[in-house]
Coordinates of C-alpha atoms and ligand atoms in Angstrom, one line a residue:
M2 CA -4.5 -14.3 -60.3
T3 CA -6.2 -12.1 -57.7
D4 CA -5.4 -8.5 -57.0
T5 CA -3.8 -9.2 -53.7
E6 CA -1.4 -11.7 -55.2
S7 CA -0.3 -9.4 -58.0
Q8 CA 0.0 -6.5 -55.6
Y9 CA 2.1 -8.5 -53.1
D10 CA 4.4 -9.8 -55.7
G11 CA 4.9 -6.5 -57.3
E12 CA 5.7 -4.6 -54.1
L13 CA 8.1 -7.2 -52.9
S14 CA 10.1 -7.2 -56.1
A15 CA 10.1 -3.4 -55.9
S16 CA 11.7 -3.5 -52.5
G17 CA 15.2 -4.4 -53.4
P18 CA 17.3 -6.7 -55.5
D19 CA 17.3 -9.5 -52.9
A20 CA 13.7 -9.3 -52.1
Q21 CA 12.5 -11.9 -54.6
A22 CA 15.0 -14.4 -53.4
Q23 CA 13.2 -14.9 -50.1
V24 CA 10.2 -16.6 -51.7
T25 CA 11.7 -19.8 -52.9
I26 CA 8.7 -21.8 -54.3
R27 CA 6.1 -19.9 -56.1
P28 CA 3.2 -22.0 -57.0
S29 CA 0.3 -19.6 -57.1
S30 CA -1.7 -21.2 -54.2
D31 CA 1.3 -21.0 -51.8
L32 CA 1.9 -17.4 -52.7
Y33 CA -1.7 -16.6 -52.3
L34 CA -1.7 -18.1 -48.8
A35 CA 1.5 -16.2 -47.8
A36 CA 0.0 -12.9 -49.2
S37 CA -3.2 -13.5 -47.2
V38 CA -1.4 -14.0 -44.0
F39 CA 0.6 -10.9 -44.6
E40 CA -2.4 -8.8 -45.6
H41 CA -5.0 -10.0 -43.1
G42 CA -3.1 -11.7 -40.3
P43 CA -3.5 -10.2 -36.8
Q44 CA 0.3 -10.1 -36.2
G45 CA 2.4 -7.1 -37.2
I46 CA 5.0 -8.1 -39.8
M47 CA 8.1 -6.2 -40.8
V48 CA 10.5 -7.5 -43.4
T49 CA 14.0 -6.0 -43.2
D50 CA 17.2 -6.5 -45.1
A51 CA 20.3 -8.1 -43.6
D52 CA 21.2 -4.8 -41.9
H53 CA 17.8 -4.5 -40.2
K54 CA 16.6 -1.8 -42.6
I55 CA 12.8 -2.0 -43.1
L56 CA 11.7 -3.1 -46.5
K57 CA 8.1 -3.8 -46.0
V58 CA 5.4 -3.8 -43.4
N59 CA 1.8 -5.1 -43.4
P60 CA -1.5 -3.5 -42.4
A61 CA -1.4 -5.1 -38.9
F62 CA 1.9 -3.3 -38.4
T63 CA 0.2 0.0 -39.1
R64 CA -2.8 -0.9 -37.0
I65 CA -0.6 -1.8 -34.0
T66 CA 2.1 0.9 -34.2
G67 CA 0.2 3.7 -35.9
W68 CA 3.0 4.1 -38.4
Q69 CA 2.3 4.1 -42.2
G70 CA 4.5 2.0 -44.5
Q71 CA 6.0 5.0 -46.2
D72 CA 7.1 6.5 -42.9
V73 CA 9.1 3.6 -41.8
I74 CA 10.5 2.0 -45.0
G75 CA 14.2 2.5 -45.1
R76 CA 14.6 3.1 -41.4
R77 CA 16.2 0.6 -39.0
D78 CA 13.8 -1.8 -37.2
N79 CA 14.9 -0.6 -33.8
M80 CA 13.0 2.6 -34.5
L81 CA 10.1 1.1 -32.6
S82 CA 12.1 0.5 -29.5
A83 CA 10.8 2.4 -26.4
G84 CA 14.3 2.4 -24.9
R85 CA 13.0 0.5 -21.9
D86 CA 14.5 -2.9 -22.5
E87 CA 17.4 -4.2 -20.5
P88 CA 20.8 -3.0 -21.6
G89 CA 22.4 -5.5 -24.0
L90 CA 19.2 -6.9 -25.3
E91 CA 19.9 -5.8 -28.9
E92 CA 23.3 -7.5 -28.8
G93 CA 21.6 -10.6 -27.3
I94 CA 19.1 -10.7 -30.1
Q95 CA 21.7 -10.4 -32.8
A96 CA 23.8 -13.2 -31.2
A97 CA 20.7 -15.5 -31.1
L98 CA 20.0 -14.7 -34.8
D99 CA 23.6 -15.4 -35.8
R100 CA 23.6 -18.7 -33.9
D101 CA 20.0 -20.0 -34.3
D102 CA 18.4 -17.9 -37.0
I103 CA 15.6 -17.2 -34.6
W104 CA 14.8 -15.1 -31.6
I105 CA 11.6 -15.1 -29.6
G106 CA 10.9 -12.7 -26.7
E107 CA 9.2 -9.7 -25.4
L108 CA 10.1 -6.0 -26.0
W109 CA 8.9 -2.6 -25.1
S110 CA 7.9 -0.6 -28.2
R111 CA 6.6 2.9 -28.9
R112 CA 3.7 3.7 -31.1
A113 CA 3.6 6.6 -33.5
D114 CA 1.7 8.7 -30.9
G115 CA 4.4 8.0 -28.3
E116 CA 2.5 5.4 -26.3
V117 CA 4.7 2.6 -25.0
F118 CA 3.4 -0.9 -25.2
P119 CA 4.7 -4.4 -24.6
E120 CA 5.0 -6.7 -27.6
S121 CA 5.8 -10.3 -28.1
R122 CA 8.2 -10.7 -31.1
T123 CA 9.6 -13.4 -33.2
I124 CA 12.5 -12.6 -35.5
V125 CA 13.6 -15.1 -38.1
A126 CA 16.8 -14.8 -40.2
V127 CA 16.0 -15.7 -43.8
R128 CA 19.0 -17.2 -45.7
D129 CA 19.5 -18.4 -49.3
E130 CA 20.8 -21.9 -50.2
Q131 CA 24.4 -20.7 -49.6
K132 CA 23.4 -19.6 -46.1
R133 CA 23.8 -16.0 -47.0
L134 CA 21.6 -13.7 -44.8
L135 CA 19.0 -12.0 -47.0
H136 CA 16.3 -10.7 -44.7
H137 CA 14.9 -10.6 -41.2
L138 CA 11.3 -11.5 -40.9
C139 CA 9.9 -9.9 -37.8
L140 CA 6.4 -10.9 -36.5
F141 CA 4.9 -9.2 -33.4
S142 CA 1.7 -8.8 -31.4
D143 CA 0.7 -6.2 -28.9
I144 CA 0.4 -7.9 -25.5
S145 CA -0.6 -5.0 -23.4
A146 CA -4.0 -6.6 -22.6
E147 CA -2.4 -9.8 -21.4
K148 CA 0.3 -7.9 -19.5
F149 CA -2.4 -5.7 -17.9
A150 CA -4.4 -8.8 -16.9
A151 CA -1.3 -10.4 -15.5
E152 CA -0.5 -7.3 -13.5
R153 CA -4.0 -7.1 -12.3
I154 CA -3.9 -10.6 -11.1
H155 CA -0.6 -9.9 -9.4
R156 CA -2.0 -6.9 -7.8
L157 CA -5.2 -8.7 -6.7
A158 CA -3.1 -11.5 -5.2
H159 CA -0.6 -9.2 -3.4
Y160 CA -2.4 -5.9 -2.6
D161 CA -5.5 -5.0 -0.7
P162 CA -7.9 -3.2 -3.1
T163 CA -9.4 -0.9 -0.4
T164 CA -6.2 0.6 0.9
E165 CA -3.9 -0.3 -2.0
L166 CA -1.4 -1.6 0.6
P167 CA 0.4 -4.9 0.4
N168 CA -1.7 -7.7 1.8
R169 CA -0.7 -10.6 4.1
V170 CA 0.8 -12.6 1.3
L171 CA 3.1 -9.9 0.2
L172 CA 3.9 -9.0 3.8
Q173 CA 5.0 -12.6 4.4
D174 CA 7.2 -12.4 1.4
R175 CA 8.8 -9.1 2.5
L176 CA 9.2 -10.6 6.0
L177 CA 11.2 -13.5 4.5
H178 CA 13.4 -11.0 2.7
A179 CA 13.8 -9.0 5.8
I180 CA 14.8 -12.1 7.8
N181 CA 17.4 -13.1 5.1
H182 CA 18.8 -9.6 4.9
A183 CA 18.9 -9.1 8.7
S184 CA 20.5 -12.5 9.3
R185 CA 23.3 -11.6 6.9
S186 CA 23.9 -8.1 8.1
G187 CA 23.4 -8.9 11.7
K188 CA 20.8 -6.2 12.0
R189 CA 17.4 -6.2 13.8
F190 CA 14.0 -5.3 12.5
A191 CA 10.6 -4.9 14.2
L192 CA 7.3 -6.3 13.2
L193 CA 4.3 -4.2 14.5
F194 CA 0.9 -5.7 14.5
L195 CA -1.9 -3.1 14.7
D196 CA -5.6 -3.8 15.5
L197 CA -7.9 -0.8 15.4
D198 CA -10.0 -0.2 18.6
G199 CA -13.6 0.7 18.0
F200 CA -13.5 0.2 14.2
K201 CA -16.6 -2.1 14.3
L202 CA -18.6 0.8 15.7
I203 CA -17.8 3.0 12.7
N204 CA -18.7 0.2 10.3
D205 CA -21.9 -0.6 12.2
N206 CA -23.0 3.0 12.8
L207 CA -21.8 4.9 9.8
G208 CA -21.8 2.2 7.2
H209 CA -19.3 0.2 5.3
A210 CA -18.3 3.0 2.9
A211 CA -17.3 5.1 5.9
G212 CA -15.5 2.1 7.4
D213 CA -13.5 1.6 4.1
E214 CA -12.7 5.3 4.1
V215 CA -11.3 5.1 7.6
L216 CA -9.2 2.0 6.7
R217 CA -7.9 3.9 3.7
L218 CA -7.0 7.0 5.7
V219 CA -5.4 4.8 8.4
G220 CA -3.2 3.3 5.6
V221 CA -2.3 6.8 4.4
R222 CA -1.5 8.1 7.8
L223 CA 0.6 5.1 8.7
T224 CA 2.6 5.3 5.5
S225 CA 3.1 9.1 5.9
R226 CA 4.9 8.6 9.2
L227 CA 7.3 5.9 8.1
R228 CA 10.5 5.7 6.1
K229 CA 10.5 4.5 2.5
A230 CA 12.2 1.2 3.4
D231 CA 9.4 0.4 6.0
I232 CA 6.4 -1.6 4.8
V233 CA 2.8 -1.0 5.8
A234 CA 0.4 -3.9 5.0
R235 CA -3.3 -4.5 5.6
V236 CA -3.5 -8.0 6.9
G237 CA -7.1 -8.4 7.9
G238 CA -10.4 -6.5 8.5
D239 CA -9.1 -3.8 10.8
E240 CA -5.6 -5.2 11.2
F241 CA -2.5 -3.7 9.8
A242 CA 1.2 -4.7 10.0
V243 CA 4.3 -2.5 9.8
L244 CA 7.8 -3.8 9.2
L245 CA 10.4 -1.4 10.6
S246 CA 13.7 -2.2 9.1
D247 CA 17.1 -1.6 10.8
V248 CA 16.0 -0.8 14.3
D249 CA 18.8 -1.0 16.8
R250 CA 17.2 0.2 19.9
D251 CA 13.8 -0.5 21.5
S252 CA 13.5 3.2 22.3
G253 CA 13.5 3.9 18.5
V254 CA 10.6 1.5 18.1
Q255 CA 8.8 3.1 21.0
A256 CA 9.2 6.6 19.5
I257 CA 7.7 5.4 16.2
C258 CA 4.8 3.6 18.0
D259 CA 4.0 6.7 19.9
E260 CA 3.8 8.6 16.7
L261 CA 1.6 6.0 15.0
L262 CA -0.8 6.0 18.0
Q263 CA -0.9 9.7 17.7
V264 CA -1.8 9.9 14.0
I265 CA -4.4 7.2 14.2
T266 CA -6.2 9.0 17.0
E267 CA -6.8 12.2 15.1
P268 CA -10.5 12.5 14.0
Y269 CA -11.7 11.2 10.7
E270 CA -14.0 13.4 8.6
L271 CA -16.7 11.1 7.1
G272 CA -19.2 13.0 5.0
G273 CA -20.2 15.5 7.7
E274 CA -19.7 13.2 10.6
Q275 CA -16.6 12.7 12.7
G276 CA -15.3 9.3 13.5
H277 CA -12.7 8.2 16.0
V278 CA -10.6 5.2 16.2
T279 CA -7.5 4.3 18.1
T280 CA -5.2 1.3 17.7
S281 CA -3.4 -1.3 19.8
I282 CA 0.0 -2.3 18.7
G283 CA 2.0 -5.5 19.4
I284 CA 5.7 -5.5 18.7
A285 CA 7.9 -8.5 17.9
V286 CA 11.6 -7.9 17.2
F287 CA 13.8 -10.1 15.0
P288 CA 15.8 -12.1 16.1
E289 CA 14.9 -12.0 19.8
D290 CA 11.2 -12.7 19.5
G291 CA 11.3 -15.1 16.6
S292 CA 13.5 -16.1 13.7
D293 CA 10.9 -17.2 11.2
V294 CA 7.9 -15.5 9.6
Q295 CA 5.2 -17.4 11.4
T296 CA 6.7 -17.0 14.9
L297 CA 7.2 -13.3 14.4
L298 CA 3.6 -12.8 13.3
K299 CA 2.2 -14.9 16.1
H300 CA 4.2 -13.1 18.7
A301 CA 3.4 -9.6 17.4
D302 CA -0.3 -10.7 17.5
A303 CA 0.0 -11.9 21.1
A304 CA 1.6 -8.6 22.1
M305 CA -1.2 -6.8 20.4
Y306 CA -3.7 -8.7 22.5
Q307 CA -1.8 -7.7 25.6
A308 CA -2.0 -4.0 24.5
K309 CA -5.7 -4.4 24.2
E310 CA -6.0 -6.0 27.6
R311 CA -4.0 -3.2 29.1
G312 CA -6.6 -0.7 28.0
K313 CA -6.2 -0.3 24.2
N314 CA -4.7 2.7 22.4
R315 CA -1.2 1.6 23.4
Y316 CA 1.6 -0.7 22.4
A317 CA 3.2 -3.7 24.0
F318 CA 6.5 -5.5 23.3
Y319 CA 6.2 -9.3 23.1
E320 CA 7.1 -11.2 26.2
P321 CA 7.3 -15.0 26.4
E322 CA 4.6 -14.9 29.1
M323 CA 2.2 -13.7 26.4
N324 CA 2.4 -17.0 24.6
R325 CA 0.9 -18.8 27.5
R326 CA -1.9 -16.2 27.8
A327 CA -2.6 -16.6 24.1
E328 CA -2.9 -20.3 24.5
E329 CA -5.2 -19.8 27.5
R330 CA -7.5 -17.5 25.5
L331 CA -7.7 -20.1 22.7
Q332 CA -8.6 -22.8 25.1
L333 CA -11.1 -20.6 26.8
T334 CA -12.7 -19.8 23.4
R335 CA -13.1 -23.6 22.7
Q336 CA -14.5 -24.2 26.2
L337 CA -16.9 -21.3 25.8
R338 CA -18.3 -22.6 22.5
R339 CA -19.1 -25.9 24.3
A340 CA -20.4 -24.3 27.4
M341 CA -23.5 -23.0 25.7
E342 CA -24.5 -26.4 24.4
H343 CA -23.7 -28.1 27.7
D344 CA -25.7 -25.8 29.8
E345 CA -22.8 -24.7 31.9
F346 CA -24.0 -21.1 32.5
D347 CA -26.1 -20.0 35.4
L348 CA -27.3 -16.8 36.9
C349 CA -26.9 -15.4 40.4
Y350 CA -29.0 -12.6 41.8
Q351 CA -28.0 -9.6 44.0
P352 CA -30.5 -7.3 45.7
Q353 CA -30.5 -3.5 45.4
Y354 CA -32.0 -1.3 48.1
D355 CA -33.4 2.2 48.4
L356 CA -31.1 4.0 50.9
G357 CA -33.9 6.2 52.2
S358 CA -36.6 3.7 53.0
G359 CA -34.5 0.6 53.1
R360 CA -36.9 -1.1 50.7
L361 CA -35.8 -3.7 48.1
V362 CA -36.1 -1.9 44.8
G363 CA -34.4 -4.3 42.4
I364 CA -32.4 -7.4 41.7
E365 CA -29.4 -7.6 39.4
A366 CA -28.8 -10.8 37.5
L367 CA -25.1 -11.8 37.3
I368 CA -23.8 -14.6 35.1
R369 CA -21.8 -17.6 36.4
W370 CA -19.9 -20.2 34.5
R371 CA -18.8 -23.6 35.9
D372 CA -16.6 -25.1 33.2
D373 CA -16.6 -28.9 32.3
Q374 CA -14.3 -29.6 35.3
G375 CA -16.8 -27.9 37.6
R376 CA -14.5 -24.9 38.2
L377 CA -16.0 -21.5 38.6
V378 CA -14.7 -19.1 35.9
E379 CA -14.8 -15.4 36.8
P380 CA -17.1 -13.3 34.4
T381 CA -14.3 -10.7 34.1
R382 CA -12.1 -13.5 32.7
F383 CA -14.5 -15.1 30.2
L384 CA -16.6 -12.1 29.2
P385 CA -13.9 -10.3 27.3
V386 CA -13.2 -13.5 25.3
A387 CA -16.9 -14.0 24.7
E388 CA -17.0 -10.4 23.4
D389 CA -14.1 -10.8 21.1
T390 CA -15.5 -14.0 19.6
G391 CA -19.0 -12.6 19.3
L392 CA -20.3 -15.5 21.5
I393 CA -21.5 -12.9 23.9
V394 CA -24.5 -12.3 21.7
T395 CA -25.8 -15.8 22.2
I396 CA -24.8 -15.9 25.9
G397 CA -26.3 -12.5 26.5
A398 CA -29.6 -13.5 24.9
W399 CA -29.7 -16.6 27.1
A400 CA -29.0 -14.5 30.2
L401 CA -31.7 -12.0 29.3
E402 CA -34.3 -14.7 28.7
T403 CA -33.4 -16.8 31.8
A404 CA -33.5 -13.7 34.1
C405 CA -36.8 -12.6 32.7
R406 CA -38.3 -16.1 33.2
Q407 CA -37.0 -16.1 36.8
A408 CA -38.4 -12.7 37.5
Q409 CA -41.8 -13.6 36.1
Q410 CA -41.8 -16.8 38.2
W411 CA -41.3 -14.6 41.3
R412 CA -44.1 -12.4 40.3
E413 CA -46.4 -15.4 39.8
Q414 CA -45.4 -16.6 43.3
G415 CA -46.4 -13.2 44.6
L416 CA -42.8 -12.2 45.5
E417 CA -42.0 -8.5 45.3
F418 CA -38.6 -7.7 44.0
G419 CA -38.9 -4.3 42.4
R420 CA -37.2 -4.4 39.0
L421 CA -34.9 -6.9 37.3
A422 CA -31.5 -5.5 36.1
V423 CA -29.7 -7.4 33.4
N424 CA -26.2 -6.5 32.1
I425 CA -25.7 -5.9 28.4
S426 CA -22.3 -6.0 26.8
G427 CA -21.2 -3.4 24.2
R428 CA -21.1 -6.1 21.5
Q429 CA -24.8 -6.9 22.1
F430 CA -25.5 -3.2 21.8
Q431 CA -23.5 -2.7 18.6
G432 CA -25.6 -5.1 16.5
E433 CA -29.1 -4.1 15.7
G434 CA -30.6 -7.2 17.3
L435 CA -30.9 -6.0 20.9
P436 CA -34.4 -4.6 20.8
D437 CA -35.6 -7.8 19.2
A438 CA -33.8 -10.0 21.7
V439 CA -35.4 -8.0 24.5
E440 CA -38.8 -8.1 23.0
N441 CA -38.4 -11.9 22.6
A442 CA -37.3 -12.3 26.2
L443 CA -40.3 -10.3 27.4
A444 CA -42.7 -12.2 25.2
V445 CA -41.6 -15.7 26.1
S446 CA -41.4 -14.9 29.9
G447 CA -44.4 -12.7 30.1
L448 CA -42.5 -10.1 32.2
P449 CA -43.7 -6.6 31.6
G450 CA -41.1 -4.3 30.1
E451 CA -41.6 -1.8 32.9
L452 CA -40.0 -4.3 35.3
L453 CA -36.8 -4.6 33.3
E454 CA -33.7 -2.4 33.4
L455 CA -30.6 -2.9 31.3
E456 CA -27.1 -2.0 32.5
I457 CA -24.6 -0.8 29.9
T458 CA -21.1 0.1 30.9
E459 CA -20.1 3.7 30.6
T460 CA -17.0 3.2 28.5
W461 CA -19.1 1.4 25.9
V462 CA -21.8 4.0 25.7
M463 CA -19.2 6.7 25.2
E464 CA -17.4 4.8 22.5
G465 CA -20.5 4.2 20.4
P466 CA -22.5 7.3 20.3
F467 CA -23.9 6.9 16.8
K468 CA -26.6 4.3 16.6
A469 CA -26.8 3.9 20.4
D470 CA -29.3 6.7 20.5
A471 CA -31.8 4.9 18.3
Q472 CA -31.3 1.6 20.1
M473 CA -31.9 3.2 23.4
R474 CA -35.0 4.9 22.3
A475 CA -36.4 1.7 20.9
L476 CA -35.8 0.0 24.3
R477 CA -37.3 3.0 26.1
D478 CA -40.4 2.6 24.0
M479 CA -40.9 -0.9 25.5
G480 CA -40.9 0.7 29.0
I481 CA -37.4 -0.4 29.8
E482 CA -35.1 1.7 32.0
L483 CA -31.5 2.2 31.1
V484 CA -28.7 2.3 33.6
I485 CA -25.1 3.4 32.9
D486 CA -23.0 0.8 34.8
D487 CA -19.4 1.3 36.2
F488 CA -20.0 5.1 36.0
G489 CA -16.9 7.3 36.6
L490 CA -14.5 5.0 34.8
G491 CA -15.2 6.5 31.4
N492 CA -15.1 10.2 30.6
S493 CA -18.7 11.0 29.8
S494 CA -19.6 14.7 29.6
M495 CA -22.7 16.3 30.8
A496 CA -23.7 17.0 27.2
Y497 CA -23.5 13.3 26.4
L498 CA -25.6 12.3 29.4
K499 CA -28.2 14.8 28.5
R500 CA -28.5 13.4 25.0
F501 CA -28.9 9.8 26.1
P502 CA -32.2 8.6 27.3
V503 CA -30.8 7.0 30.5
D504 CA -32.6 6.8 33.8
K505 CA -29.9 5.9 36.3
L506 CA -26.1 6.1 37.0
K507 CA -24.4 3.3 38.8
I508 CA -21.2 4.6 40.5
D509 CA -18.3 2.2 39.9
R510 CA -17.2 0.1 42.9
S511 CA -13.7 1.5 42.8
F512 CA -15.0 4.9 44.0
I513 CA -17.0 3.4 46.8
R514 CA -14.3 1.2 48.3
D515 CA -12.4 3.9 50.2
I516 CA -15.2 6.3 51.1
P517 CA -15.7 8.1 53.4
V518 CA -12.0 8.0 54.4
D519 CA -10.5 8.9 51.1
Q520 CA -11.3 12.6 50.5
D521 CA -10.9 12.5 46.7
D522 CA -13.2 9.6 46.2
S523 CA -15.7 11.1 48.6
A524 CA -15.7 14.3 46.6
I525 CA -16.0 12.4 43.3
V526 CA -19.0 10.4 44.6
S527 CA -20.7 13.5 45.8
A528 CA -20.1 15.2 42.5
I529 CA -21.5 12.3 40.5
I530 CA -24.6 12.3 42.7
A531 CA -25.1 16.0 42.3
M532 CA -24.6 15.9 38.6
G533 CA -26.9 12.9 38.2
H534 CA -29.7 14.6 40.2
S535 CA -29.3 17.8 38.2
L536 CA -30.0 15.8 35.0
G537 CA -33.0 14.1 36.7
L538 CA -31.2 10.8 37.0
K539 CA -31.3 8.3 39.9
V540 CA -27.9 7.4 41.3
V541 CA -27.0 3.9 42.6
A542 CA -23.8 2.9 44.4
E543 CA -22.4 -0.6 43.8
G544 CA -19.9 -2.5 46.0
V545 CA -21.2 -1.2 49.3
E546 CA -19.6 -3.4 51.9
T547 CA -19.6 -1.4 55.2
A548 CA -22.2 0.4 57.3
E549 CA -20.0 3.5 57.1
Q550 CA -20.1 3.6 53.3
S551 CA -23.8 3.1 53.4
S552 CA -24.5 5.9 55.9
F553 CA -22.1 8.3 54.1
L554 CA -23.9 7.6 50.8
R555 CA -27.3 8.2 52.4
S556 CA -26.0 11.4 53.9
I557 CA -25.0 12.8 50.5
G558 CA -28.2 11.9 48.9
C559 CA -27.4 8.7 47.0
D560 CA -30.7 7.0 46.0
E561 CA -29.9 3.3 46.0
A562 CA -27.2 0.9 46.9
Q563 CA -26.0 -2.7 46.2
G564 CA -23.2 -4.7 47.8
F565 CA -22.1 -7.4 50.1
L566 CA -23.4 -5.4 53.1
F567 CA -27.0 -5.9 51.8
G568 CA -26.5 -9.3 50.1
R569 CA -24.1 -11.2 48.0
P570 CA -25.1 -12.5 44.6
V571 CA -26.8 -15.9 45.2
P572 CA -28.4 -18.6 43.1
A573 CA -32.1 -18.2 42.3
D574 CA -33.4 -20.6 44.9
E575 CA -31.6 -18.8 47.7
M576 CA -32.9 -15.5 46.4
N577 CA -36.4 -17.2 46.5
V578 CA -36.0 -17.7 50.3
A579 CA -34.7 -14.2 50.8
L580 CA -37.6 -12.7 49.0
L581 CA -40.1 -14.8 51.0
Y582 CA -38.8 -13.4 54.2
S583 CA -38.0 -9.9 53.0
P584 CA -40.0 -7.1 54.7
Ligands
LIG604 P1 -21.2 -5.3 37.3 O1 -22.4 -5.3 36.5 O2 -20.6 -3.9 37.7 O3 -21.5 -6.1 38.5 C1 -21.0 -5.9 39.8 C2 -19.9 -6.8 40.2 O4 -19.5 -6.5 41.5 C3 -20.4 -8.3 40.2 O5 -19.2 -9.0 39.8 C4 -20.7 -8.5 41.7 O6 -20.6 -9.8 42.1 C5 -19.6 -7.7 42.3 N1 -20.1 -7.2 43.6 C6 -21.3 -6.9 44.0 N2 -21.3 -6.3 45.3 C7 -20.0 -6.3 45.7 C8 -19.3 -5.9 46.9 O7 -19.9 -5.4 47.8 N3 -18.0 -6.0 46.8 C9 -17.3 -6.5 45.8 N4 -16.0 -6.6 45.9 N5 -17.9 -6.9 44.7 C10 -19.2 -6.8 44.6 P2 -19.3 -10.3 38.9 O8 -20.5 -11.1 39.1 O9 -18.0 -10.9 38.9 O10 -19.5 -9.6 37.4 C11 -18.5 -8.8 36.9 C12 -19.0 -8.1 35.7 O11 -19.4 -8.9 34.7 C13 -20.3 -7.3 35.9 O12 -20.0 -6.1 36.5 C14 -20.8 -7.1 34.6 O13 -20.2 -6.0 33.9 C15 -20.4 -8.4 33.9 N6 -21.6 -9.3 33.8 C16 -22.1 -10.1 34.8 N7 -23.1 -10.8 34.3 C17 -23.3 -10.4 33.0 C18 -24.2 -10.8 31.9 O14 -25.1 -11.6 32.1 N8 -24.0 -10.2 30.7 C19 -23.0 -9.3 30.5 N9 -22.9 -8.7 29.3 N10 -22.2 -8.9 31.5 C20 -22.3 -9.5 32.7
LIG605 MG1 -24.0 -4.4 36.4
LIG606 MG1 -20.6 -2.2 37.8

């Protein structure tokens, strides 16, 4: 007989008069096996009497709970309870034992050091041949690791790790709840769909860590302005959703949206640099704007697009009309994807003149798209969609290369045109590929960089001050001139303009339209010219349609002009003829 066996036997018989009765057959090998399981098994084992008083515990019990045998023997087996279980559980266990002689389940227990842990427990009622209850045999294991893993999996599946906010899956679940609740109570709730404006710029210019920090802060700011019952979720890259419960009036929703717009706009401190984002919000209200999860999400999204189109940093309520527009956008995206392959784009060219000498000083390339039905689609209609989808990068590269080849052809034909101007969208500028794309266009066409100028809209330049500097300098090193297009619409400061390596300002058409009659516009145009000149920049006016506008511009010192008065945008071959006969 081994030591273990003798020790086991001895201890058990010492534990009480009934103790020996629980082991019915005692051939030595069975006993040895039982003792081994007791001594070395991974499960905690506790043997109690019929009244749940602890008689004996094994080493695994001590390992798991931290309690030594001598500290627990004689105490009730519920001494381990952390007091966290559902009320009535103890009675339930007792009932199961009385009925089935076994209970299996999970409990919250407390270790000797006070730490609470979940355990999986099996309790068996041990009876003698007359069915008299002798003992309870209680086997348990610590399942904190499994619980933790399960919680982690639940968190990963339902929460966004960056912001720790609920993700789309959990939001949909909550929406379903909200719908059920609101249908029963007859109340309304609002779903807000938020998309950050200008977030990509932060990511591209300050790096992904800064981008993540902004997302986190946006989450914190949104949450801080809402009630406990409201839910903030992150549903995509820079998209958030807010579920506002119990809203009875639209004015209440408006007030909250105003506040959210406000908190998002405040600057973000990002390791020494300041970042700015705003947000566009779309609102769908249950039940008016949709009675199921998918419809509400779709309509809030459509309203958000509308808010973007109306100028960003604002909110828009869903209107049925938006559905049609969203459909249109989708269709346009599909058509645009095909257009590139099917060669449906073309360029028109419009001349620019020096107002003093009347000489041709440049030609601007303007994109044209005839769709598969042969209909002309306005650039102002398809370019925003191309920007959103990123297709603008391919389209823009094509425009750049095609324009450069055309200009080089004119040079080879001995036709003077001054400089070639090509429009560049914000999205093309955001990536790092623009200097490469320009270098490539110059290389394949043979056009010298000194003959190329790029037009970038003012609103974009002011939105993306970070890396824009470096890009502009790289382009300037190739001899390329930079023009700020649609100038006057944004709110650039002198300080900004001084920092940027730009050469020219192009005054937006809207300021030219009513000069010289409109006094305000005339004053603005004069001020832009004076400011531009004081910074050493040339100033161009676009959209010049009348002789009065032209002579007024000349009288106040505007350098160059472009517009229907001098020539409309025309296809390359027409421009060819014009160049042949130009003075
Ligand atoms: P933009 O660069 O400011 O171009 C001037 C716009 O005014 C052009 O419209 C032109 O046709 C129009 N225009 C010129 N003179 C007059 C005039 O006297 N009166 C009036 N009412 N309009 C005049 P378009 O061609 O529809 O282009 C619209 C905008 O689309 C452009 O504004 C530019 O920002 C963008 N765009 C055009 N081509 C390209 C391109 O290849 N790439 C990129 N990224 N954007 C482009
Ligand atoms: Mg332009
Ligand atoms: Mg313009």
